[in-house]
GROMACS .gro file of C-alpha atoms in nm:
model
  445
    1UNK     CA    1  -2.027  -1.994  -0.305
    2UNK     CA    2  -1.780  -2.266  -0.346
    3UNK     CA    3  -1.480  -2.435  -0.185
    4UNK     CA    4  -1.111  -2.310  -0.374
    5UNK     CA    5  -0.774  -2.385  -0.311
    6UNK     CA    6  -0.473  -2.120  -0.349
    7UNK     CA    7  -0.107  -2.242  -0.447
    8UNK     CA    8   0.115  -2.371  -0.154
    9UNK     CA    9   0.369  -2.088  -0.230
   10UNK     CA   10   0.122  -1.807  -0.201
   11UNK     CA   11   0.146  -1.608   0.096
   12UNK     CA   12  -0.140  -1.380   0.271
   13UNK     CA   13  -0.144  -1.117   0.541
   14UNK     CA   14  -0.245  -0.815   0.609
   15UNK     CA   15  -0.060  -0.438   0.559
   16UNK     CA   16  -0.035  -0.091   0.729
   17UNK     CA   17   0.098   0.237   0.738
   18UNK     CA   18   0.316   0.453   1.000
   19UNK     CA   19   0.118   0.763   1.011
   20UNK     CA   20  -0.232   0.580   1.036
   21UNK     CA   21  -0.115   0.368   1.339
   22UNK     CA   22   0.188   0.471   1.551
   23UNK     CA   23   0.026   0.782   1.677
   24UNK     CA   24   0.289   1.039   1.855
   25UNK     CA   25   0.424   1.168   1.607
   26UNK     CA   26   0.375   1.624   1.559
   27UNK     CA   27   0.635   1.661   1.282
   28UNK     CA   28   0.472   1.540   0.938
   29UNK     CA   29   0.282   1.718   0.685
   30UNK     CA   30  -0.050   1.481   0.810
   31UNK     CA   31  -0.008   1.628   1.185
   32UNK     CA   32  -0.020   1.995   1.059
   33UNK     CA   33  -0.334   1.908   0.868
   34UNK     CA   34  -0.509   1.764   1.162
   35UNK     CA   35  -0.484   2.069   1.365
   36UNK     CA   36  -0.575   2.294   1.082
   37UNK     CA   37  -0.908   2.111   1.096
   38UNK     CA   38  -0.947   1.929   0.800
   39UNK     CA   39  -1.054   1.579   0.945
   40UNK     CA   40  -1.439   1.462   0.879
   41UNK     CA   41  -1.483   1.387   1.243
   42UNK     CA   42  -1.223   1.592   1.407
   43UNK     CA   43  -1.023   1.333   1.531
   44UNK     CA   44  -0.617   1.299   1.466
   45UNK     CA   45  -0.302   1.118   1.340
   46UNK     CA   46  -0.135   1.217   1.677
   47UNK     CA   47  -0.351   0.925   1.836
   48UNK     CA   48  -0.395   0.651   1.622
   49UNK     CA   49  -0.373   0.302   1.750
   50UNK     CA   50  -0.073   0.386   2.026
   51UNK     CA   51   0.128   0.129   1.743
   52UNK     CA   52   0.454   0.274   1.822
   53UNK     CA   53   0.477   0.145   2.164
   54UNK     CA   54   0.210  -0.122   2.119
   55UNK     CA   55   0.436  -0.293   1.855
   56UNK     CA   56   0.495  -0.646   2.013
   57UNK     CA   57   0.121  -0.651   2.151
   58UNK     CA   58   0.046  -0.614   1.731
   59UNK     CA   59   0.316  -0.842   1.615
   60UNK     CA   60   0.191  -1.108   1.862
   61UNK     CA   61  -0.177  -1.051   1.739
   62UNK     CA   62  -0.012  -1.099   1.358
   63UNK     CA   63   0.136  -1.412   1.488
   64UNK     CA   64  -0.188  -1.508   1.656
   65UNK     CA   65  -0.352  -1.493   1.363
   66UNK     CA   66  -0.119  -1.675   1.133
   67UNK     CA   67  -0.046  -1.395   0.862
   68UNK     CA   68   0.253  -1.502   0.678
   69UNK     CA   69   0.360  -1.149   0.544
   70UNK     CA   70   0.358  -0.820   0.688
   71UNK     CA   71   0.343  -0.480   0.502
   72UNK     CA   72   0.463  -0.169   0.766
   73UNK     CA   73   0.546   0.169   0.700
   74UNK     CA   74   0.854   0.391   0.814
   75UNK     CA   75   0.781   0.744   0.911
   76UNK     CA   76   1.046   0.967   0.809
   77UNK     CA   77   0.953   1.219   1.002
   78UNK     CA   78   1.067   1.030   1.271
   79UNK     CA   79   1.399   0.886   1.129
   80UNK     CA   80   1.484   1.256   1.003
   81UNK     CA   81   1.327   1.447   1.173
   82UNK     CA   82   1.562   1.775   1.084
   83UNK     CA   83   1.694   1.802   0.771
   84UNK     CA   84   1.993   1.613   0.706
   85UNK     CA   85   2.029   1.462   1.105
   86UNK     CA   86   1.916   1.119   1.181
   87UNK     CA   87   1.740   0.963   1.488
   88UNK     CA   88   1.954   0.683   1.552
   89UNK     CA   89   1.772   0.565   1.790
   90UNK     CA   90   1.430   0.548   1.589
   91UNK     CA   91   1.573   0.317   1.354
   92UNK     CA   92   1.681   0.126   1.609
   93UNK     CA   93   1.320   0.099   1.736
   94UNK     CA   94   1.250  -0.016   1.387
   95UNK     CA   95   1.444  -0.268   1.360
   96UNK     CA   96   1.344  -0.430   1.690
   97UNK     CA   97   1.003  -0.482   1.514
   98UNK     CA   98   1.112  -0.584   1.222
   99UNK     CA   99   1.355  -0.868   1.419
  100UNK     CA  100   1.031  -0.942   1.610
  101UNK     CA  101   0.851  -0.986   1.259
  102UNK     CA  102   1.078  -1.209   1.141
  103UNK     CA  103   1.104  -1.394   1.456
  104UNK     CA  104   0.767  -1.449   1.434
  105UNK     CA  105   0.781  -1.626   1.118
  106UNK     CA  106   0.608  -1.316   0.948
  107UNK     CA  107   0.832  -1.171   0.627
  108UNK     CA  108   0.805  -0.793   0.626
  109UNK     CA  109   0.755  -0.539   0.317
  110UNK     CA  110   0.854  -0.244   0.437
  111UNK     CA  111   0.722   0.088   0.290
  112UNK     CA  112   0.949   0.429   0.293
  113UNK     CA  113   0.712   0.636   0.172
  114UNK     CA  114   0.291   0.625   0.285
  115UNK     CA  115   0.106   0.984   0.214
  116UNK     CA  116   0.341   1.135   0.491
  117UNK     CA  117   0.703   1.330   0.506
  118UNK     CA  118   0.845   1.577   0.782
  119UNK     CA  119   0.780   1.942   0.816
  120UNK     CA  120   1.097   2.010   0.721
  121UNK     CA  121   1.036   1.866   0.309
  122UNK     CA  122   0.741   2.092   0.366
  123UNK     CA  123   0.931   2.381   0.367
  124UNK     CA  124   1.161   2.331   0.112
  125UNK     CA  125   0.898   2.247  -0.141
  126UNK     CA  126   0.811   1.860  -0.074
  127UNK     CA  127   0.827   1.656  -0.384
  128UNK     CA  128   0.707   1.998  -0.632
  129UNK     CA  129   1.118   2.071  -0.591
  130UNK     CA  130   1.380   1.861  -0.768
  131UNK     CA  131   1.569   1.867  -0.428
  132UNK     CA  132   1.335   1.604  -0.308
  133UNK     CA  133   1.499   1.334  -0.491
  134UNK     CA  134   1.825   1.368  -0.320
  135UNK     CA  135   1.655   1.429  -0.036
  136UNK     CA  136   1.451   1.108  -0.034
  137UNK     CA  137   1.740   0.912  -0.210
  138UNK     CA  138   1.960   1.007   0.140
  139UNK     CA  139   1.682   0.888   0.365
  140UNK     CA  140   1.640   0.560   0.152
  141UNK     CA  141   1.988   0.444   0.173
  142UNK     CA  142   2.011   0.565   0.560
  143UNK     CA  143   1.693   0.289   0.619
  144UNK     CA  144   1.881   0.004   0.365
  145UNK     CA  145   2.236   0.069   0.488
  146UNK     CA  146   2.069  -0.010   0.919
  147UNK     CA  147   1.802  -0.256   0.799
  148UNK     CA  148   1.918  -0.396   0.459
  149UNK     CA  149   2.080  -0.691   0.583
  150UNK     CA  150   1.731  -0.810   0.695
  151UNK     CA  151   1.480  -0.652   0.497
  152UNK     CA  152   1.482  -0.746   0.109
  153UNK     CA  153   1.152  -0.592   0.044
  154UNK     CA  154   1.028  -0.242  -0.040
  155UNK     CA  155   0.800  -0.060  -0.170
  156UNK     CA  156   0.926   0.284  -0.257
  157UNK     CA  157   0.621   0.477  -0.265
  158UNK     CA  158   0.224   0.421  -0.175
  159UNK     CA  159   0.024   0.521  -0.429
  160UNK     CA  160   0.148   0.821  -0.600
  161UNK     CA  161  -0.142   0.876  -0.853
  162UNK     CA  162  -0.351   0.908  -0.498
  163UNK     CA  163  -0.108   1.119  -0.312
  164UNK     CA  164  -0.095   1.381  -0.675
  165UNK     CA  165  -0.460   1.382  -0.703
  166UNK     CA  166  -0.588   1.466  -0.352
  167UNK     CA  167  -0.377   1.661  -0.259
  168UNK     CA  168  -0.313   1.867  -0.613
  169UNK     CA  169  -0.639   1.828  -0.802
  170UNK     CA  170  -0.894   1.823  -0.520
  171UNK     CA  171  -0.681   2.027  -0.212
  172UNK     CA  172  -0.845   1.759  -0.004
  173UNK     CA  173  -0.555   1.675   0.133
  174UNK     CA  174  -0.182   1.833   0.246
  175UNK     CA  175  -0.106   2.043   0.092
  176UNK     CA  176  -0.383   2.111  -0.027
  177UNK     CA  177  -0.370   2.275  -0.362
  178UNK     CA  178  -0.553   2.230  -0.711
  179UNK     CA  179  -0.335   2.326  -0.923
  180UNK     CA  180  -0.225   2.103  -1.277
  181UNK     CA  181   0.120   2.229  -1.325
  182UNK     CA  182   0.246   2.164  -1.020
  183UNK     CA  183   0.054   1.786  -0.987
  184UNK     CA  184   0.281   1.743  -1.318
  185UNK     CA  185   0.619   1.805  -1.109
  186UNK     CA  186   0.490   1.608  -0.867
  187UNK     CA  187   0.400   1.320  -1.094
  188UNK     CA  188   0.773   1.355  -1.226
  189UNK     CA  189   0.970   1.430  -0.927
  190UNK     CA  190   0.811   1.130  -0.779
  191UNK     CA  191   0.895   0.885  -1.059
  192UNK     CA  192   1.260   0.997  -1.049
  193UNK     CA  193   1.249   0.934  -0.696
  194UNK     CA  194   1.124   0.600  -0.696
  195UNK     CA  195   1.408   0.549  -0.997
  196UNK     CA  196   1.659   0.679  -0.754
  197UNK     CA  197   1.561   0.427  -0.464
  198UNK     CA  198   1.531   0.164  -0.638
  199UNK     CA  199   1.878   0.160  -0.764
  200UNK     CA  200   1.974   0.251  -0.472
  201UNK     CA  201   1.835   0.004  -0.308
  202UNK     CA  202   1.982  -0.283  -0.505
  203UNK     CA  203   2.317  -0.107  -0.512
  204UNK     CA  204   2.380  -0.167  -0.171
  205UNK     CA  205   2.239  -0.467  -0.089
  206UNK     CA  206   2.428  -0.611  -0.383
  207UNK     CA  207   2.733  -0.482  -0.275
  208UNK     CA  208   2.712  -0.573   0.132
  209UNK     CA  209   2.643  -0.937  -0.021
  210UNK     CA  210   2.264  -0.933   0.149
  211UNK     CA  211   2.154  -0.991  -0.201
  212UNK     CA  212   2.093  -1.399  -0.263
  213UNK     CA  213   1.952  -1.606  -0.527
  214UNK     CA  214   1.720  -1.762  -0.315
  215UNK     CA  215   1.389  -1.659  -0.219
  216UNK     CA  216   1.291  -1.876   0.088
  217UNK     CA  217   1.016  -1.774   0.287
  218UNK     CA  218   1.008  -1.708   0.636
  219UNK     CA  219   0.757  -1.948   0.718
  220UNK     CA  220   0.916  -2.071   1.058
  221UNK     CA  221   1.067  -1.891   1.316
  222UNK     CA  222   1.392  -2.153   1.329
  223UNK     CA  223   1.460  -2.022   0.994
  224UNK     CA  224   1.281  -1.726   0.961
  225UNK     CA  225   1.611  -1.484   1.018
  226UNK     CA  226   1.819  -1.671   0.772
  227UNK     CA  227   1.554  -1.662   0.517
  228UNK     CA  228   1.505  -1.285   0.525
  229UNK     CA  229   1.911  -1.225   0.469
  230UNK     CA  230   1.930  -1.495   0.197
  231UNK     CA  231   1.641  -1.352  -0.054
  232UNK     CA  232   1.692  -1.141  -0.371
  233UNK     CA  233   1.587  -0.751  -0.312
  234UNK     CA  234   1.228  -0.700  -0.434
  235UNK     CA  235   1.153  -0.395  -0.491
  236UNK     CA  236   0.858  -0.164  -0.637
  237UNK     CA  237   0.540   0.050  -0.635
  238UNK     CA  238   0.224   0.018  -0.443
  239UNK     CA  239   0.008   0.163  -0.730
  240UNK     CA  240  -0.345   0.260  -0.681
  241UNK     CA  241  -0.531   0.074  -0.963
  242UNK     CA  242  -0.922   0.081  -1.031
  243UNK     CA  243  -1.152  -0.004  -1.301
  244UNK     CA  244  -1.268   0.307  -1.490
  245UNK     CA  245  -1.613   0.163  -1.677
  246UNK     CA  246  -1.818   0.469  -1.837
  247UNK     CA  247  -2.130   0.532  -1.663
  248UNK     CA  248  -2.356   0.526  -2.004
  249UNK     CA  249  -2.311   0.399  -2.357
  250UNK     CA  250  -2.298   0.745  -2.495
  251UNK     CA  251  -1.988   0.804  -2.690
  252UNK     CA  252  -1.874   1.111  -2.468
  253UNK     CA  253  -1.841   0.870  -2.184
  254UNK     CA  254  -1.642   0.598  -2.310
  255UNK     CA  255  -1.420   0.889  -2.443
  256UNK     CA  256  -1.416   1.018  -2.074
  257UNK     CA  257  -1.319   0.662  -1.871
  258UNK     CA  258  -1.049   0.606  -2.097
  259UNK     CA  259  -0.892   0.947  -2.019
  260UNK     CA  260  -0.941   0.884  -1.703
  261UNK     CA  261  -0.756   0.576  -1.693
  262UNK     CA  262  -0.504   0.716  -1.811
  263UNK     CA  263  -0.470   1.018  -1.631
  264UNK     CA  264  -0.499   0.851  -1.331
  265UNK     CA  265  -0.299   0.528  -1.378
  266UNK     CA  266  -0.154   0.506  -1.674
  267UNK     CA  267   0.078   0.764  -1.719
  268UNK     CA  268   0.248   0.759  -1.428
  269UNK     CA  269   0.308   0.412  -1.381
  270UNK     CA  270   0.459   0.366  -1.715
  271UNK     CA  271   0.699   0.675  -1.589
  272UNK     CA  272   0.803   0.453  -1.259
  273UNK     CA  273   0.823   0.097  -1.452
  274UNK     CA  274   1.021   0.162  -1.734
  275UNK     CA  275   1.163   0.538  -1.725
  276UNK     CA  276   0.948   0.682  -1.969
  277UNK     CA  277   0.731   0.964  -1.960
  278UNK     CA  278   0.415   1.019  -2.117
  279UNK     CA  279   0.131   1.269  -2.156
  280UNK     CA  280   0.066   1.473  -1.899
  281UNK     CA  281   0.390   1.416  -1.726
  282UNK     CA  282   0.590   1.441  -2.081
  283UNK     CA  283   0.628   1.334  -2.392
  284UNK     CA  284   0.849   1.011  -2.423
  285UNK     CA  285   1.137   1.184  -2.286
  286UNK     CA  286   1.363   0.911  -2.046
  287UNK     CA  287   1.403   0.957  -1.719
  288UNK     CA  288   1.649   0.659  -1.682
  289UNK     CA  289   1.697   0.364  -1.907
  290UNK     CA  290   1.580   0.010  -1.751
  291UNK     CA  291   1.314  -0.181  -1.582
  292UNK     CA  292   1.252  -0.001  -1.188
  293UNK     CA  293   1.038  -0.264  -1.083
  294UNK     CA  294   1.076  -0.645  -0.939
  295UNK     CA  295   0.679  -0.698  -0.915
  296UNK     CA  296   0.396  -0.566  -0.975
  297UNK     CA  297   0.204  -0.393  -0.661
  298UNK     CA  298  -0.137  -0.363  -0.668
  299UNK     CA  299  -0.372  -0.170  -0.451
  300UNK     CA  300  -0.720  -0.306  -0.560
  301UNK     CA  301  -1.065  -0.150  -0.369
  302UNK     CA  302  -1.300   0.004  -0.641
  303UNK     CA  303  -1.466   0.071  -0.956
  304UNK     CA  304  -1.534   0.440  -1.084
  305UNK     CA  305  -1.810   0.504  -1.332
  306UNK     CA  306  -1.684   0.806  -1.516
  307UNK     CA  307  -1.932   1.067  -1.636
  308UNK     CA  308  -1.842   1.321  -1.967
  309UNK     CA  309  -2.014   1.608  -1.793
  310UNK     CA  310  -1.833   1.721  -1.497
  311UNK     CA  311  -1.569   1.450  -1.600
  312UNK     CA  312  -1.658   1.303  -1.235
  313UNK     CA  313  -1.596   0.979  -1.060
  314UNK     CA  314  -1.978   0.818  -0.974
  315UNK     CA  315  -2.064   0.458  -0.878
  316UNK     CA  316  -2.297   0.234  -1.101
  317UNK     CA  317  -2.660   0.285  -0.957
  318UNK     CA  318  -2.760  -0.078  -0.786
  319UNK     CA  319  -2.423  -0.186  -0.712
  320UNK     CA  320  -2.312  -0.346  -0.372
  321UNK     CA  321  -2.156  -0.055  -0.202
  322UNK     CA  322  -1.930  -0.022   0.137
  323UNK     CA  323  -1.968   0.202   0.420
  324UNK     CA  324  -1.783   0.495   0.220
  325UNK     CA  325  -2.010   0.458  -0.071
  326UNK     CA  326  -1.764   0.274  -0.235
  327UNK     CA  327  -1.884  -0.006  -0.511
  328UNK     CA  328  -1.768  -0.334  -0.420
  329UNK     CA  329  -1.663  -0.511  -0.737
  330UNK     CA  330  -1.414  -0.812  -0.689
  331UNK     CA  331  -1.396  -0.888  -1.097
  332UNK     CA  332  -1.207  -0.554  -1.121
  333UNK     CA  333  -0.985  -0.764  -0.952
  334UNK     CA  334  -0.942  -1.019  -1.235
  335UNK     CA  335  -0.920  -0.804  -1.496
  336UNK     CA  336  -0.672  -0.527  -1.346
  337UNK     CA  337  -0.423  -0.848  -1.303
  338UNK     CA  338  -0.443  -0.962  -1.573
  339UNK     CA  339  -0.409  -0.626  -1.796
  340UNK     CA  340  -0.096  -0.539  -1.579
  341UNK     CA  341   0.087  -0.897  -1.610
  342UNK     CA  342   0.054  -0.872  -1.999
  343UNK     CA  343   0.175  -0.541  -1.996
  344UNK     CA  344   0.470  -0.551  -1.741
  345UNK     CA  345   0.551  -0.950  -1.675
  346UNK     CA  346   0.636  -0.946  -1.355
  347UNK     CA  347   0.527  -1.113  -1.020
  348UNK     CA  348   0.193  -0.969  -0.890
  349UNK     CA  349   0.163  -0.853  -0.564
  350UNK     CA  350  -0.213  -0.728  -0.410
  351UNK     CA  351  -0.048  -0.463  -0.161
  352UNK     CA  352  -0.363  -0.342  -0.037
  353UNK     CA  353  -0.747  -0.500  -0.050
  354UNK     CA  354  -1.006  -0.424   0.180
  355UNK     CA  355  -1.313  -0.277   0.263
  356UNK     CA  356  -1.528  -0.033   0.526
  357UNK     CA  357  -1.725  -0.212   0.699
  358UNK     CA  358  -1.809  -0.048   1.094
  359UNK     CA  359  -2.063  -0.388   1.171
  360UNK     CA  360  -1.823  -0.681   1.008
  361UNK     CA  361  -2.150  -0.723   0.799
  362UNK     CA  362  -1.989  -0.822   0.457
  363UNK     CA  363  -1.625  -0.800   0.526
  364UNK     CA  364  -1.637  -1.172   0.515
  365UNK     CA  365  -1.762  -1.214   0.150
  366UNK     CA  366  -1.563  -0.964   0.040
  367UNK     CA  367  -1.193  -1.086   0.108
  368UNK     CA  368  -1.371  -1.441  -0.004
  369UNK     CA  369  -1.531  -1.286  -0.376
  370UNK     CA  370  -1.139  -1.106  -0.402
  371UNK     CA  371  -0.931  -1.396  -0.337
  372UNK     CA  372  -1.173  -1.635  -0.548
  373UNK     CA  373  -1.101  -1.393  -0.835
  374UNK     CA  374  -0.677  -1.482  -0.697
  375UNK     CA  375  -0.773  -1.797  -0.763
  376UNK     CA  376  -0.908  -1.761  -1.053
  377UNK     CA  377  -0.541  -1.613  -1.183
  378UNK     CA  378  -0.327  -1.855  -1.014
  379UNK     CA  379  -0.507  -2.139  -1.254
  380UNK     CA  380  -0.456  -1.970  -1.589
  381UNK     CA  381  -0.094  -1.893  -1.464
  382UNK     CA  382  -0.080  -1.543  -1.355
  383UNK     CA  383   0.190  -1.505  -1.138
  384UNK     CA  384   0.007  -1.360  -0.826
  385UNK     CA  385   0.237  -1.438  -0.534
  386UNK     CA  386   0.095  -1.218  -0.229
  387UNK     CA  387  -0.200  -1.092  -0.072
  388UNK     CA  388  -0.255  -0.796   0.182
  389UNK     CA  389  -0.503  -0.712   0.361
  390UNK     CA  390  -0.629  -0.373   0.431
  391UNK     CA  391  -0.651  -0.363   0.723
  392UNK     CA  392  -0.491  -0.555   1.034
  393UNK     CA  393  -0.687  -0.286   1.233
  394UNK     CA  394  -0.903  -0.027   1.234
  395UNK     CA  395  -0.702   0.305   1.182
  396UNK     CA  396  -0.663   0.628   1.165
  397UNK     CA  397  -0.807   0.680   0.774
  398UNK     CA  398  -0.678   1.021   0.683
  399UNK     CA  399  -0.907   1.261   0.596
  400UNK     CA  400  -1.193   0.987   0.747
  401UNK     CA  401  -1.051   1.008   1.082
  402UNK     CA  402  -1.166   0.732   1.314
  403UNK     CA  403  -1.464   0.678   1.178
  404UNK     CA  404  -1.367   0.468   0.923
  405UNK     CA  405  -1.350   0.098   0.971
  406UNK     CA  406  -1.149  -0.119   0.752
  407UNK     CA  407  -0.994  -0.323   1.028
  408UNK     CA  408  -0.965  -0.751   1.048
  409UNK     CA  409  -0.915  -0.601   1.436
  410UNK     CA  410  -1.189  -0.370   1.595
  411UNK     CA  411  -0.970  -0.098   1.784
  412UNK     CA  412  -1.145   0.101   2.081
  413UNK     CA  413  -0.936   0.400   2.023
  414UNK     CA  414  -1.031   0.538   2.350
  415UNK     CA  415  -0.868   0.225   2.557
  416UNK     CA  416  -0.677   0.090   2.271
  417UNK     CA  417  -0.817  -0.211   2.298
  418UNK     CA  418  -0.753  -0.498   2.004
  419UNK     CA  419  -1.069  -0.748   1.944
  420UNK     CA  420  -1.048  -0.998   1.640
  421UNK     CA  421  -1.356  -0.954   1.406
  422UNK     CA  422  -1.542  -1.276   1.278
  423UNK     CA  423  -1.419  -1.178   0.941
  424UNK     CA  424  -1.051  -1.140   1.068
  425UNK     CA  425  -1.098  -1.512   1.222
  426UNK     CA  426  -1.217  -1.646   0.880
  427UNK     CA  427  -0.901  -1.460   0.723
  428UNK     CA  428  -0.701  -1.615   1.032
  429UNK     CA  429  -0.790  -1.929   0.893
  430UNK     CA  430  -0.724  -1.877   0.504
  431UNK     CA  431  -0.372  -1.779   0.616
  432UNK     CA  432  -0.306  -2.089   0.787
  433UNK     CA  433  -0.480  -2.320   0.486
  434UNK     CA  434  -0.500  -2.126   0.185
  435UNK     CA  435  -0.788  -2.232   0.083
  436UNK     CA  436  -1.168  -2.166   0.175
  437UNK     CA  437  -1.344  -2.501   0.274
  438UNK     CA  438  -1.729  -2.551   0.304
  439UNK     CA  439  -1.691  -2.598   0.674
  440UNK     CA  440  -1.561  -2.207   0.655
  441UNK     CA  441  -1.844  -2.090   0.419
  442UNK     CA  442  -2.106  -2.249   0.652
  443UNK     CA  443  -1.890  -2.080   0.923
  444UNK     CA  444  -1.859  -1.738   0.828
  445UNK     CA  445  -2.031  -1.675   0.525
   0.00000   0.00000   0.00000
């Protein structure tokens, strides 16, 4: 291991999502699949981390721990929770946080859509109907018109390609089907709804004047309120990216990774960047003419090694693996970046990177091999900008429960009590230097 240096301008912290931390909340579509028994260790959403009214205890620990940027999730369940009537008062809630956040000197990237919607989408056909896209096009401007003037950042949707295939290929998660043609109207309703938010988006912060020229960090809290107001609108996808390798040099398998890849990945995200769809989701017919993305957003963990037979998902045999049996491979890293800048030229964002890892055994090395391979792309002139971490803390991991551990933060979910990991006090102090010394390998690694 070596010392490295990141670029003053670069900006790490860590990210989250409503469902997997608020707790409290019985009307979304992840609730309903709690009770109905489907969590590994039988635990639930409706606890969580207690998030919702532990918000400034969390923001101070953010603080505390010098992250610069913030990624948080809105639950729309909770902002609409009927169909067409809004909780005032929950975006209110909101937007104390987020005015915290910023107070803080922490610039938040707020996500309207995480794995989770309300009952009532549920029951209307969630995103398998075209109504969904009005329907999520009305929420989206409800959140910009009460939070716009100090929010420029959003990520439309979390990982779409995830949300299709678990929950439409495998049934392992709401709602649980397997079914092709209806993952396909997913895959497109979701694209057009992205399309629709992102215009909207810009729309009206251009025309409330929120939308500046500048992009000035909120770096100190004297400032950090003006900053937020005066930056351009960013806006984009968190897309789920991995490295599909073939397991074996046999023919049939390199045949089989590159299908993959592009079932998985590629299609879609061409669909929400530039309009177009492809194979499966169509073929080249536009869904709206432009460019629907300000960066690129990257959620980085794995590597699949993609068998022919049983066209499966396996993991290289003597790889370094986490505590879901997950290879750890930090050049994927590297590579995915720099595929995606030559194809899309745009900013780089890493929305999510992280790892589970119950004993804080390797966390450590792992956010250092990652943002090493950062490095790497800042110095041949990749535009990575961002980093976040996943996790600040422990969570509730969807169909993991509990039991999973990707926290910088060890949560006791049974007092709700917060302790900093050795690896989250090794991030702490990237954040506040970004760079990795040899005092801090000696330290913590």
């Amino acid at each position: 291991m070596k010392p490295f240096k990141l670029p003053d301008g670069f900006l790490m912290g860590s990210a989250t999502a409503a469902t997997q931390i608020e707790g409290g909340d019985s009307n979304n579509n992840w609730f309903a699949w709690c009770e109905s028994g489907k969590i590994k260790d039988g635990t639930s959403c409706i606890r969580a981390n207690d998030h919702w009214n532990k918000y400034k205890e969390d923001t101070k620990l953010l603080k505390d721990l010098g992250h610069k940027v913030y990624r948080m999730g809105l639950e729309w369940s909770r902002i609409e929770p009927e169909n067409g009537r809004f909780d005032d008062s929950v975006m209110s809630r909101y937007r104390d946080e987020l005015i915290l956040l910023i107070r803080s000197g922490i610039r938040p990237l707020v996500t309207l859509h995480h794995f989770s919607h309300p009952l009532w989408l549920c029951d209307v056909g969630e995103f398998e109907s075209e109504k969904s896209i009005g329907y999520f096009e009305r929420y989206v401007r409800y959140v910009v018109e009460n939070i716009g003037d100090i929010v420029s950042e959003y990520i439309t949707i979390n990982e779409p390609n995830v949300y299709v295939t678990n929950g439409y290929f495998t049934g392992e998660w709401p709602p649980g089907k397997k079914d092709l043609s209806q993952a396909i109207k997913v895959y497109k309703n979701m694209a057009l709804c992205h399309i629709a938010a992102y215009k909207a988006i810009h729309e009206i912060r251009a025309r409330m004047g929120w939308d500046k020229a500048a992009d000035i960090a909120c770096t100190t809290e004297a400032h950090a309120a003006s900053a937020c107001v005066t930056s351009r609108t960013m806006v984009g996808v968190a897309n789920h990216l991995r490295i599909f390798d073939p397991y074996s040099k046999n023919p049939l398998d390199i045949i089989a990774a590159r299908v993959m890849d592009w079932l998985f990945q590629g299609a879609i995200i061409k669909s929400m960047t530039t309009g177009r769809l492809r194979f499966p989701i169509g073929f080249g017919a536009p869904l709206g003419k432009g460019r629907f993305f300000d960066f690129i957003g990257i959620n980085y963990y794995s590597r699949s090694a993609v068998r022919f037979k049983g066209f499966k998902n396996d993991v290289m045999p003597g790889t370094p693996r986490n505590d879901l049996d997950w290879e750890i491979y930090p050049e994927g890293l590297y590579m995915l970046c720099k595929d995606f800048y030559k194809k899309y030229r745009a900013p780089i964002w890493i929305t999510e990177n992280g790892t589970c890892d119950s004993k804080d055994a390797f966390r450590a090395k792992y956010i250092y091999d990652h943002l090493y391979e950062i490095s790497r792309l800042c110095e041949e002139g990749i535009p990575v900008e961002r980093y976040y971490h996943w996790t600040l803390m422990d969570n509730f991991e969807w169909v993991e429960g509990e039991s999973a551990r990707f926290g910088l933060v060890h949560v006791d979910f049974e007092t709700q009590q917060r302790t900093v990991r050795k690896s989250g006090r090794f991030f702490s102090e990237m954040c506040s230097s970004n760079s990795v010394s040899e005092e801090m390998i000696e330290k913590y690694l």
